[in-house]
PDB file of C-alpha atoms in Angstrom:
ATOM      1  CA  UNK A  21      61.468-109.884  54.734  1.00  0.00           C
ATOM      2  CA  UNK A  22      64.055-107.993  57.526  1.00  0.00           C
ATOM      3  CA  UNK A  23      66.620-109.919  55.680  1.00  0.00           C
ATOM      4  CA  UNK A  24      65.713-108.764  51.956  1.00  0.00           C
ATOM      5  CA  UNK A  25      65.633-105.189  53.189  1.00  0.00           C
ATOM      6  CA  UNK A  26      69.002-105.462  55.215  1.00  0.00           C
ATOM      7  CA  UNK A  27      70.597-107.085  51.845  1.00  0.00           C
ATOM      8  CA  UNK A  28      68.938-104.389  50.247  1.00  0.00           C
ATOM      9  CA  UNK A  29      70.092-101.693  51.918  1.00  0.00           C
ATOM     10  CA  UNK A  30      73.380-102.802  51.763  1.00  0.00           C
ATOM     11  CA  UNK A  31      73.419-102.923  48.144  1.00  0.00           C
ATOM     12  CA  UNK A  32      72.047 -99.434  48.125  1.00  0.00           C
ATOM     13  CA  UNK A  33      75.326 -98.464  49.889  1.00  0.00           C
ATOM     14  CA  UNK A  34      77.412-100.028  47.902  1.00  0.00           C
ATOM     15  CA  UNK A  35      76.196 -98.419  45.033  1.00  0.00           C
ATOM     16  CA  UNK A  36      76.351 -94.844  46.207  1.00  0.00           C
ATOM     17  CA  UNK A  37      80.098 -95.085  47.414  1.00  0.00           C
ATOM     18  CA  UNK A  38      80.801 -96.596  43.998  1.00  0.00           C
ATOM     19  CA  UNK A  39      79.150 -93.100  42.411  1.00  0.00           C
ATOM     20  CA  UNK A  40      80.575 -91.085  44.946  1.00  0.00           C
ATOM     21  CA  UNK A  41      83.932 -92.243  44.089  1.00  0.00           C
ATOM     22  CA  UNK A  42      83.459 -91.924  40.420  1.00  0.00           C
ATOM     23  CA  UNK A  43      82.120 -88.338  41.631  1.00  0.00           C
ATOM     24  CA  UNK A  44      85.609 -87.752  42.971  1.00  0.00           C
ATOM     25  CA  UNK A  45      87.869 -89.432  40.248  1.00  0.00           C
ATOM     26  CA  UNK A  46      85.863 -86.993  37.582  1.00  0.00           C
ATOM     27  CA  UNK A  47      86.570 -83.998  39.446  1.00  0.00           C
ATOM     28  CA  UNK A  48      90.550 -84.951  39.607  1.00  0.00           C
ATOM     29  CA  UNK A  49      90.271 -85.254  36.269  1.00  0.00           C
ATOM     30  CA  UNK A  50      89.002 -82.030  35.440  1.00  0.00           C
ATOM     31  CA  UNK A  51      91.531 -80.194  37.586  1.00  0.00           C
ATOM     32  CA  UNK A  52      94.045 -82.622  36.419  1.00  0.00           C
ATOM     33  CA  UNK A  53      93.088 -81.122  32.947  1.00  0.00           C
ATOM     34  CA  UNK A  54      94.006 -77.625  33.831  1.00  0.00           C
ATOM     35  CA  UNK A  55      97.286 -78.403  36.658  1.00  0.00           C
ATOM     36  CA  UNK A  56      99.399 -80.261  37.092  1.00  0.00           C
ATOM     37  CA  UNK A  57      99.644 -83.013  39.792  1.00  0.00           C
ATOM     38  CA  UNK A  58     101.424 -81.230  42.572  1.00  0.00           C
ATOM     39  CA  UNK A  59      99.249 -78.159  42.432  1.00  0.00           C
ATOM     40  CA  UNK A  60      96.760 -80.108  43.757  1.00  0.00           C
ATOM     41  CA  UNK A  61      94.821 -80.179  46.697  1.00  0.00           C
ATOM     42  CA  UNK A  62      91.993 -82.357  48.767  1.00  0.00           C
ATOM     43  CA  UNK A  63      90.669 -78.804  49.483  1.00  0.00           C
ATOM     44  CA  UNK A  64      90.213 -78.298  45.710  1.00  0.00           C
ATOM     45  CA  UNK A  65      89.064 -81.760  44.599  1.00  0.00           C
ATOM     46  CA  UNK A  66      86.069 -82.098  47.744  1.00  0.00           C
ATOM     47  CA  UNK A  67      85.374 -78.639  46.584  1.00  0.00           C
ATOM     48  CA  UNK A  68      85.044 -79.444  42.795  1.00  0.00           C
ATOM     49  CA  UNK A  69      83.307 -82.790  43.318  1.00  0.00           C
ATOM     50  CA  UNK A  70      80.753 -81.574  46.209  1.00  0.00           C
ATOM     51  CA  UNK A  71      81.829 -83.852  48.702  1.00  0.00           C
ATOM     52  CA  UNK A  72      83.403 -83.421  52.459  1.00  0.00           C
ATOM     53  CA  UNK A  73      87.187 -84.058  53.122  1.00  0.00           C
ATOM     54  CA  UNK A  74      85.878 -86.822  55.351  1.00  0.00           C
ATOM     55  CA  UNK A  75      84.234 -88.230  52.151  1.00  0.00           C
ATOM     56  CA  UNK A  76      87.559 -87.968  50.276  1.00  0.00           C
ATOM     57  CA  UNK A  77      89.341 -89.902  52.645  1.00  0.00           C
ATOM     58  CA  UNK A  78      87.120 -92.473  53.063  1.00  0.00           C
ATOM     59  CA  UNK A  79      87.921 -93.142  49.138  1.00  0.00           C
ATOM     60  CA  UNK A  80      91.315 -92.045  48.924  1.00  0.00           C
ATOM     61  CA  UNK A  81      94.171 -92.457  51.538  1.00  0.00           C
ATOM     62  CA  UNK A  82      96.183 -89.396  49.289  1.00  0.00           C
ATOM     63  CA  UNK A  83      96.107 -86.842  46.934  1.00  0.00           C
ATOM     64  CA  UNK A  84      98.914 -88.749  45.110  1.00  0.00           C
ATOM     65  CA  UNK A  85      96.314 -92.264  45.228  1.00  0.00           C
ATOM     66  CA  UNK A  86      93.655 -90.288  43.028  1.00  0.00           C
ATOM     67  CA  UNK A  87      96.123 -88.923  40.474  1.00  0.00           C
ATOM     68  CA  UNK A  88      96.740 -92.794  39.776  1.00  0.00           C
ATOM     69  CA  UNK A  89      93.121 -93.258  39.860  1.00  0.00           C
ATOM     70  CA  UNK A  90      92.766 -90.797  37.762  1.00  0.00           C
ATOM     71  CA  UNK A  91      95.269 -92.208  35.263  1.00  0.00           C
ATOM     72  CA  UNK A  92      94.741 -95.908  35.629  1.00  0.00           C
ATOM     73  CA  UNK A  93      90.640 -94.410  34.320  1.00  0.00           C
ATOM     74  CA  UNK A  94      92.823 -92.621  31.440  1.00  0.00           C
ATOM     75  CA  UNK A  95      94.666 -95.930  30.780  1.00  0.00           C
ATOM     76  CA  UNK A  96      90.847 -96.845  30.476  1.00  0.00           C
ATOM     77  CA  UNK A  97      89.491 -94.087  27.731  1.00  0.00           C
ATOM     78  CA  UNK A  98      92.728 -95.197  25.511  1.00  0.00           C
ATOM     79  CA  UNK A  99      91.892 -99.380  25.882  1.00  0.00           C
ATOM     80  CA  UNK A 100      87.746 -98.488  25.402  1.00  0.00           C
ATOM     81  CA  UNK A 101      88.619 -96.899  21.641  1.00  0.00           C
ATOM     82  CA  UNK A 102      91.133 -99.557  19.920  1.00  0.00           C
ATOM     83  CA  UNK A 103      90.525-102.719  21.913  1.00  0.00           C
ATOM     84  CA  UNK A 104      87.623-104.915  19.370  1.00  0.00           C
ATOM     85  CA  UNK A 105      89.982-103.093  16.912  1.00  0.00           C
ATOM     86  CA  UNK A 106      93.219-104.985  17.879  1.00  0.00           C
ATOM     87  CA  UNK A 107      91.629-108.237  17.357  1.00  0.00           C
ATOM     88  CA  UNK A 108      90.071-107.419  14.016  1.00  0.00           C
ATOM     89  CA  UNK A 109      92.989-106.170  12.089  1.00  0.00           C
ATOM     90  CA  UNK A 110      96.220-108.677  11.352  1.00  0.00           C
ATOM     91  CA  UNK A 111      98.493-105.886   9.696  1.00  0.00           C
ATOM     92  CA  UNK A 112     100.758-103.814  12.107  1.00  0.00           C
ATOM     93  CA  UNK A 113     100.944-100.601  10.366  1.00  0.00           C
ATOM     94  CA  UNK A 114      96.788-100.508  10.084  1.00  0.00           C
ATOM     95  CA  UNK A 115      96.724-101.100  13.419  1.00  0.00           C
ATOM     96  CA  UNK A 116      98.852 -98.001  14.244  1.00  0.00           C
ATOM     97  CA  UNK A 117      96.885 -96.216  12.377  1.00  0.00           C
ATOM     98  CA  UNK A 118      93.782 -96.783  13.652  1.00  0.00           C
ATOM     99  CA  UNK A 119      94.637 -95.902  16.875  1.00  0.00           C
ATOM    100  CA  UNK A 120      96.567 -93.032  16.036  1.00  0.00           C
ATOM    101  CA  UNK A 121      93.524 -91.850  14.020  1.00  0.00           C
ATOM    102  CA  UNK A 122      90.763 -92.675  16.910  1.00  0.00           C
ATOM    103  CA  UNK A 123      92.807 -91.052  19.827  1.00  0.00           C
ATOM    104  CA  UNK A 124      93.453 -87.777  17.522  1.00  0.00           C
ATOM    105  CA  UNK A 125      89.311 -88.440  17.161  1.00  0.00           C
ATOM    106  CA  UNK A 126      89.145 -88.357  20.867  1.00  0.00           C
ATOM    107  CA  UNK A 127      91.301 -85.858  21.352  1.00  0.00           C
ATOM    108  CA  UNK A 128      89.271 -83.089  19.129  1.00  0.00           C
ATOM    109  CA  UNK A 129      85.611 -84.352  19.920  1.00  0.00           C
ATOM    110  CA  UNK A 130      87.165 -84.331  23.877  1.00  0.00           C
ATOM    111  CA  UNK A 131      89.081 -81.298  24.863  1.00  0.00           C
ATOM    112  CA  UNK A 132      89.106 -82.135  28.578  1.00  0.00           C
ATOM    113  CA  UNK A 133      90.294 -85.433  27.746  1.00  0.00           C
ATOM    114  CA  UNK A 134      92.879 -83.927  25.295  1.00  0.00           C
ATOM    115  CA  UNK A 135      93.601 -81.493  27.714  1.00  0.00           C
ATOM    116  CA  UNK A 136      94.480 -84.084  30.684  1.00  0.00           C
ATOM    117  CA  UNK A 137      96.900 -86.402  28.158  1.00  0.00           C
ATOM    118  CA  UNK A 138      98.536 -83.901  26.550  1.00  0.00           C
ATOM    119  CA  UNK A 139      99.692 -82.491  30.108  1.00  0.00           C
ATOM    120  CA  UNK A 140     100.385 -86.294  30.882  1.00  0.00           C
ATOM    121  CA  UNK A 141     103.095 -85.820  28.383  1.00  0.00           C
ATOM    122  CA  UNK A 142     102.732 -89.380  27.725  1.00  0.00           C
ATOM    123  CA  UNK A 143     100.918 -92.206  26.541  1.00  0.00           C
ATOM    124  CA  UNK A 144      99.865 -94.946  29.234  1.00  0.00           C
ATOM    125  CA  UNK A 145     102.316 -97.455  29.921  1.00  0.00           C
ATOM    126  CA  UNK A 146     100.069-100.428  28.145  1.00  0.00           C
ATOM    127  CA  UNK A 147      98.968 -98.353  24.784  1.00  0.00           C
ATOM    128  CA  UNK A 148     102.920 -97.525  24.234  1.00  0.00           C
ATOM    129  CA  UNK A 149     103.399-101.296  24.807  1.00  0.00           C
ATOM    130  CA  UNK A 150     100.774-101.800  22.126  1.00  0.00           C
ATOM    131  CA  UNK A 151     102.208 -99.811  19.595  1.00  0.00           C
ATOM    132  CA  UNK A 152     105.680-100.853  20.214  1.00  0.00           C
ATOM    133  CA  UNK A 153     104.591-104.694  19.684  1.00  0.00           C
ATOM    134  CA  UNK A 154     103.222-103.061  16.118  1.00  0.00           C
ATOM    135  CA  UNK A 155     106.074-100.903  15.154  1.00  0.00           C
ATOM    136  CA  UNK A 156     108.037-104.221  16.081  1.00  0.00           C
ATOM    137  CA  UNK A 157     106.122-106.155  14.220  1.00  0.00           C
ATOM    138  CA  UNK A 158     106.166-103.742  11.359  1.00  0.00           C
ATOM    139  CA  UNK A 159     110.502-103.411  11.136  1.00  0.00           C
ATOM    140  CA  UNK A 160     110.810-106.931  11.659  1.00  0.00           C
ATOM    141  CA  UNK A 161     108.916-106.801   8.207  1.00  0.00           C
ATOM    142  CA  UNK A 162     111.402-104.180   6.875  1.00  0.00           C
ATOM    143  CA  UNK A 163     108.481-101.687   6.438  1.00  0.00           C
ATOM    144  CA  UNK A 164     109.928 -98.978   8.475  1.00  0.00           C
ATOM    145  CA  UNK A 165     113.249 -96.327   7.648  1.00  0.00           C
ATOM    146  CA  UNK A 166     114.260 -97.159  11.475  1.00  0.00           C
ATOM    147  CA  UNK A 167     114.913-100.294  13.229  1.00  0.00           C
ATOM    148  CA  UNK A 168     115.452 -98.749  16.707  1.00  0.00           C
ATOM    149  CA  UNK A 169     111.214 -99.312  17.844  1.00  0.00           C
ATOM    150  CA  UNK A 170     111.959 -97.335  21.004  1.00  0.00           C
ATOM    151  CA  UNK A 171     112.685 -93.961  18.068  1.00  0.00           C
ATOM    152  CA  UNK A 172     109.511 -94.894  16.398  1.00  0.00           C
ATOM    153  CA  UNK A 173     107.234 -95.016  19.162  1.00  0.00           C
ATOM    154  CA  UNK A 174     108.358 -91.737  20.154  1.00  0.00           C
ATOM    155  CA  UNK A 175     107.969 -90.571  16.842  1.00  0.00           C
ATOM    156  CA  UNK A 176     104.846 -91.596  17.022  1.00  0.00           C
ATOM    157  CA  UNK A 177     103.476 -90.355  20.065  1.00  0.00           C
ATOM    158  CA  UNK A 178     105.823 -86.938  19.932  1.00  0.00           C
ATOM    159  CA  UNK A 179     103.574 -86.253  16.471  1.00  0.00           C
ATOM    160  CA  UNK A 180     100.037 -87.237  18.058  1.00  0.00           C
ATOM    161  CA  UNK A 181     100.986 -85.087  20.922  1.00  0.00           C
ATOM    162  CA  UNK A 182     102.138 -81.700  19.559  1.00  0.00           C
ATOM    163  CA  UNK A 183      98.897 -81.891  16.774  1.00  0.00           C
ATOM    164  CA  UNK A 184      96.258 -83.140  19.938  1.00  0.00           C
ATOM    165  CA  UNK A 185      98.214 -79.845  21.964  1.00  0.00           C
ATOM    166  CA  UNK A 186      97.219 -77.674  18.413  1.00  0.00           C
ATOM    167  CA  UNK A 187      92.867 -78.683  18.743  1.00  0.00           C
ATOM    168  CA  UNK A 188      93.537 -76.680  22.364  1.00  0.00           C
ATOM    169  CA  UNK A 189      94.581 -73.825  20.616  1.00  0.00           C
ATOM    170  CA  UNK A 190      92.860 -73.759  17.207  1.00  0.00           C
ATOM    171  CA  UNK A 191      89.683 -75.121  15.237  1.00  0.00           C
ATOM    172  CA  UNK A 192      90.615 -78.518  14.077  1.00  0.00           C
ATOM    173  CA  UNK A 193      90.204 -79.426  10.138  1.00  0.00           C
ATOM    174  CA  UNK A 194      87.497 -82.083   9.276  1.00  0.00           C
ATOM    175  CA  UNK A 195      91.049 -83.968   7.577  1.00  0.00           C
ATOM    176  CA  UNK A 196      93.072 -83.096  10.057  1.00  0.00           C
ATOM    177  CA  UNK A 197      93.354 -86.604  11.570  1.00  0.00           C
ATOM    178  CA  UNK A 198      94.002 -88.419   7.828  1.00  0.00           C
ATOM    179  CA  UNK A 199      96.614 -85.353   7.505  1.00  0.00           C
ATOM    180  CA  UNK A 200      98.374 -86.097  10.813  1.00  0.00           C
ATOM    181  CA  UNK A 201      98.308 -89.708  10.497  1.00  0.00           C
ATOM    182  CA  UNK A 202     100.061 -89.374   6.889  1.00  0.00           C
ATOM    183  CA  UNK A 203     103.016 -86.883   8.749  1.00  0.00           C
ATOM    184  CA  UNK A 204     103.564 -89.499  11.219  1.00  0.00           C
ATOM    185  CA  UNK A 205     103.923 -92.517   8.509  1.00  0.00           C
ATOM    186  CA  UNK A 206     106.270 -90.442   6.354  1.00  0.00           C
ATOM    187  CA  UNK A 207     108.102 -89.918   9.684  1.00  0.00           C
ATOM    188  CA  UNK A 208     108.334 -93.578  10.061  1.00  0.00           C
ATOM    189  CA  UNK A 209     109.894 -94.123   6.335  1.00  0.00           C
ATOM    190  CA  UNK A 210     106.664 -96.400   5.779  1.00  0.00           C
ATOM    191  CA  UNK A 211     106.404 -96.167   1.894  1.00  0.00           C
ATOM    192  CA  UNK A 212     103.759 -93.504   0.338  1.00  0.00           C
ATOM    193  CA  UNK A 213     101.731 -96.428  -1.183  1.00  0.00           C
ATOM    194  CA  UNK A 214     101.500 -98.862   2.375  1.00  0.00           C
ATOM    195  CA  UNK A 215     100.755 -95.613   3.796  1.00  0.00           C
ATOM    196  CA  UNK A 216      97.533 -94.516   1.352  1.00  0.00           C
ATOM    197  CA  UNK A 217      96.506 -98.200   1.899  1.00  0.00           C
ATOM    198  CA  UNK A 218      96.671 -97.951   5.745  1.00  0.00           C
ATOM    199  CA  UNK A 219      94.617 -94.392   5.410  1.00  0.00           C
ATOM    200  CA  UNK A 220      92.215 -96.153   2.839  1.00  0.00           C
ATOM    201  CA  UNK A 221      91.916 -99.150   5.015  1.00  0.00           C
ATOM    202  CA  UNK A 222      91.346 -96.674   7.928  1.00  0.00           C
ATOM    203  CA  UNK A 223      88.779 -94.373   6.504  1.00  0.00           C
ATOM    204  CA  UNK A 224      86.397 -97.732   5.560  1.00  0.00           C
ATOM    205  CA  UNK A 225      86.458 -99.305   9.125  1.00  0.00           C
ATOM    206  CA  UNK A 226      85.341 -95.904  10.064  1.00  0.00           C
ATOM    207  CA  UNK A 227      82.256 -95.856   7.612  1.00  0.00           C
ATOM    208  CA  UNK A 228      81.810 -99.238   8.720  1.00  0.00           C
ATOM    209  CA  UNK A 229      81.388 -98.163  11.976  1.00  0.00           C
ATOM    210  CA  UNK A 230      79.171 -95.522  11.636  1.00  0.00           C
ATOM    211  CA  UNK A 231      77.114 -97.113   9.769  1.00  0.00           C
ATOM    212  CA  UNK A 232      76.388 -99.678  12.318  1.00  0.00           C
ATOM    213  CA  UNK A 233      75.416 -97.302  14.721  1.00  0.00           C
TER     214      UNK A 233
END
């Protein structure tokens, strides 16, 4: 019986560092929202989160080791919305623009969230992978006005960026992701009727997907 409590109790630790990390991740987050990385302090964070510096070092050997905590949990959000999606869809430019659609989605229904990327300045290392792959994919098909994929992608996420930075600072329209997405496939050269299609194709998955709910 000793033994089933001990194990027990051990479990019960385990569980409350695990929350007590996440505790302090979420409150680098929100600061990370509103500053950027070297305006930030432990004093700040254990202050934020409710926690003792002791607690914060016990999880964190740096300030600098929970901004990439912080981040790699970012990396996370981005993966989360588009990754059944990737394997569903075999056309490249659809599955650009569902992702460009669902982060914009994220991005207005999430200002914190919207907040903490747009001050990123930049997409996570493995989503811009992602969508190079697909704007590869999608000039080795002769479907785009560029062939230089590195130009596209910041196309791409230069366009997502400036409108996600414009929900901060005014009321979003319910079209404004369909609108956004259409200015970023015109930027792209991808002809108007591929891009209604990709829209089209776009809008139904989302139906789809509410209606499963």
């Amino acid at each position: 019986m000793a033994k089933i409590d001990l194990a027990r109790r051990a479990e019960i630790g385990r569980e409350k560092r695990v929350r007590t990390r996440v505790q302090i991740v979420d409150a680098g987050l929100l600061l990370l929202a509103d500053q950027p990385p070297e305006a930030l302090t432990v004093n700040a964070i254990v202050e934020s989160a409710g926690v003792a510096k002791g607690t914060f070092y016990y999880h964190f050997q740096s300030v600098e080791e929970l901004v990439a905590a912080v981040g790699a949990k970012l990396a996370d959000t981005f993966d989360e919305l588009v990754a059944r999606s990737r394997l569903e869809q075999s056309d490249s430019i659809e599955r650009m623009a569902f992702a460009f659609t669902r982060f914009l989605e994220k991005a207005i229904s999430d200002p914190v969230w919207a907040r903490l990327v747009v001050r990123s300045a930049q997409a996570p290392a493995g989503i811009r992978e992602h969508l190079k792959a697909d704007l590869a994919e999608a000039i080795a098909e002769g479907r785009l006005a560029t062939e230089d994929v590195e130009l596209a992608a910041d196309i791409v996420v230069g366009i997502w960026t400036q409108v996600a930075r414009g929900t901060l600072e005014r009321r979003a329209t319910p079209d404004l992701p369909h609108q956004a997405l259409q200015a970023a496939l015109r930027a792209l050269g991808v002809p108007r009727t591929q891009g209604r299609h990709a829209a089209a194709a776009r809008a139904g998955r989302n139906k789809s997907q509410i209606g499963s709910k």
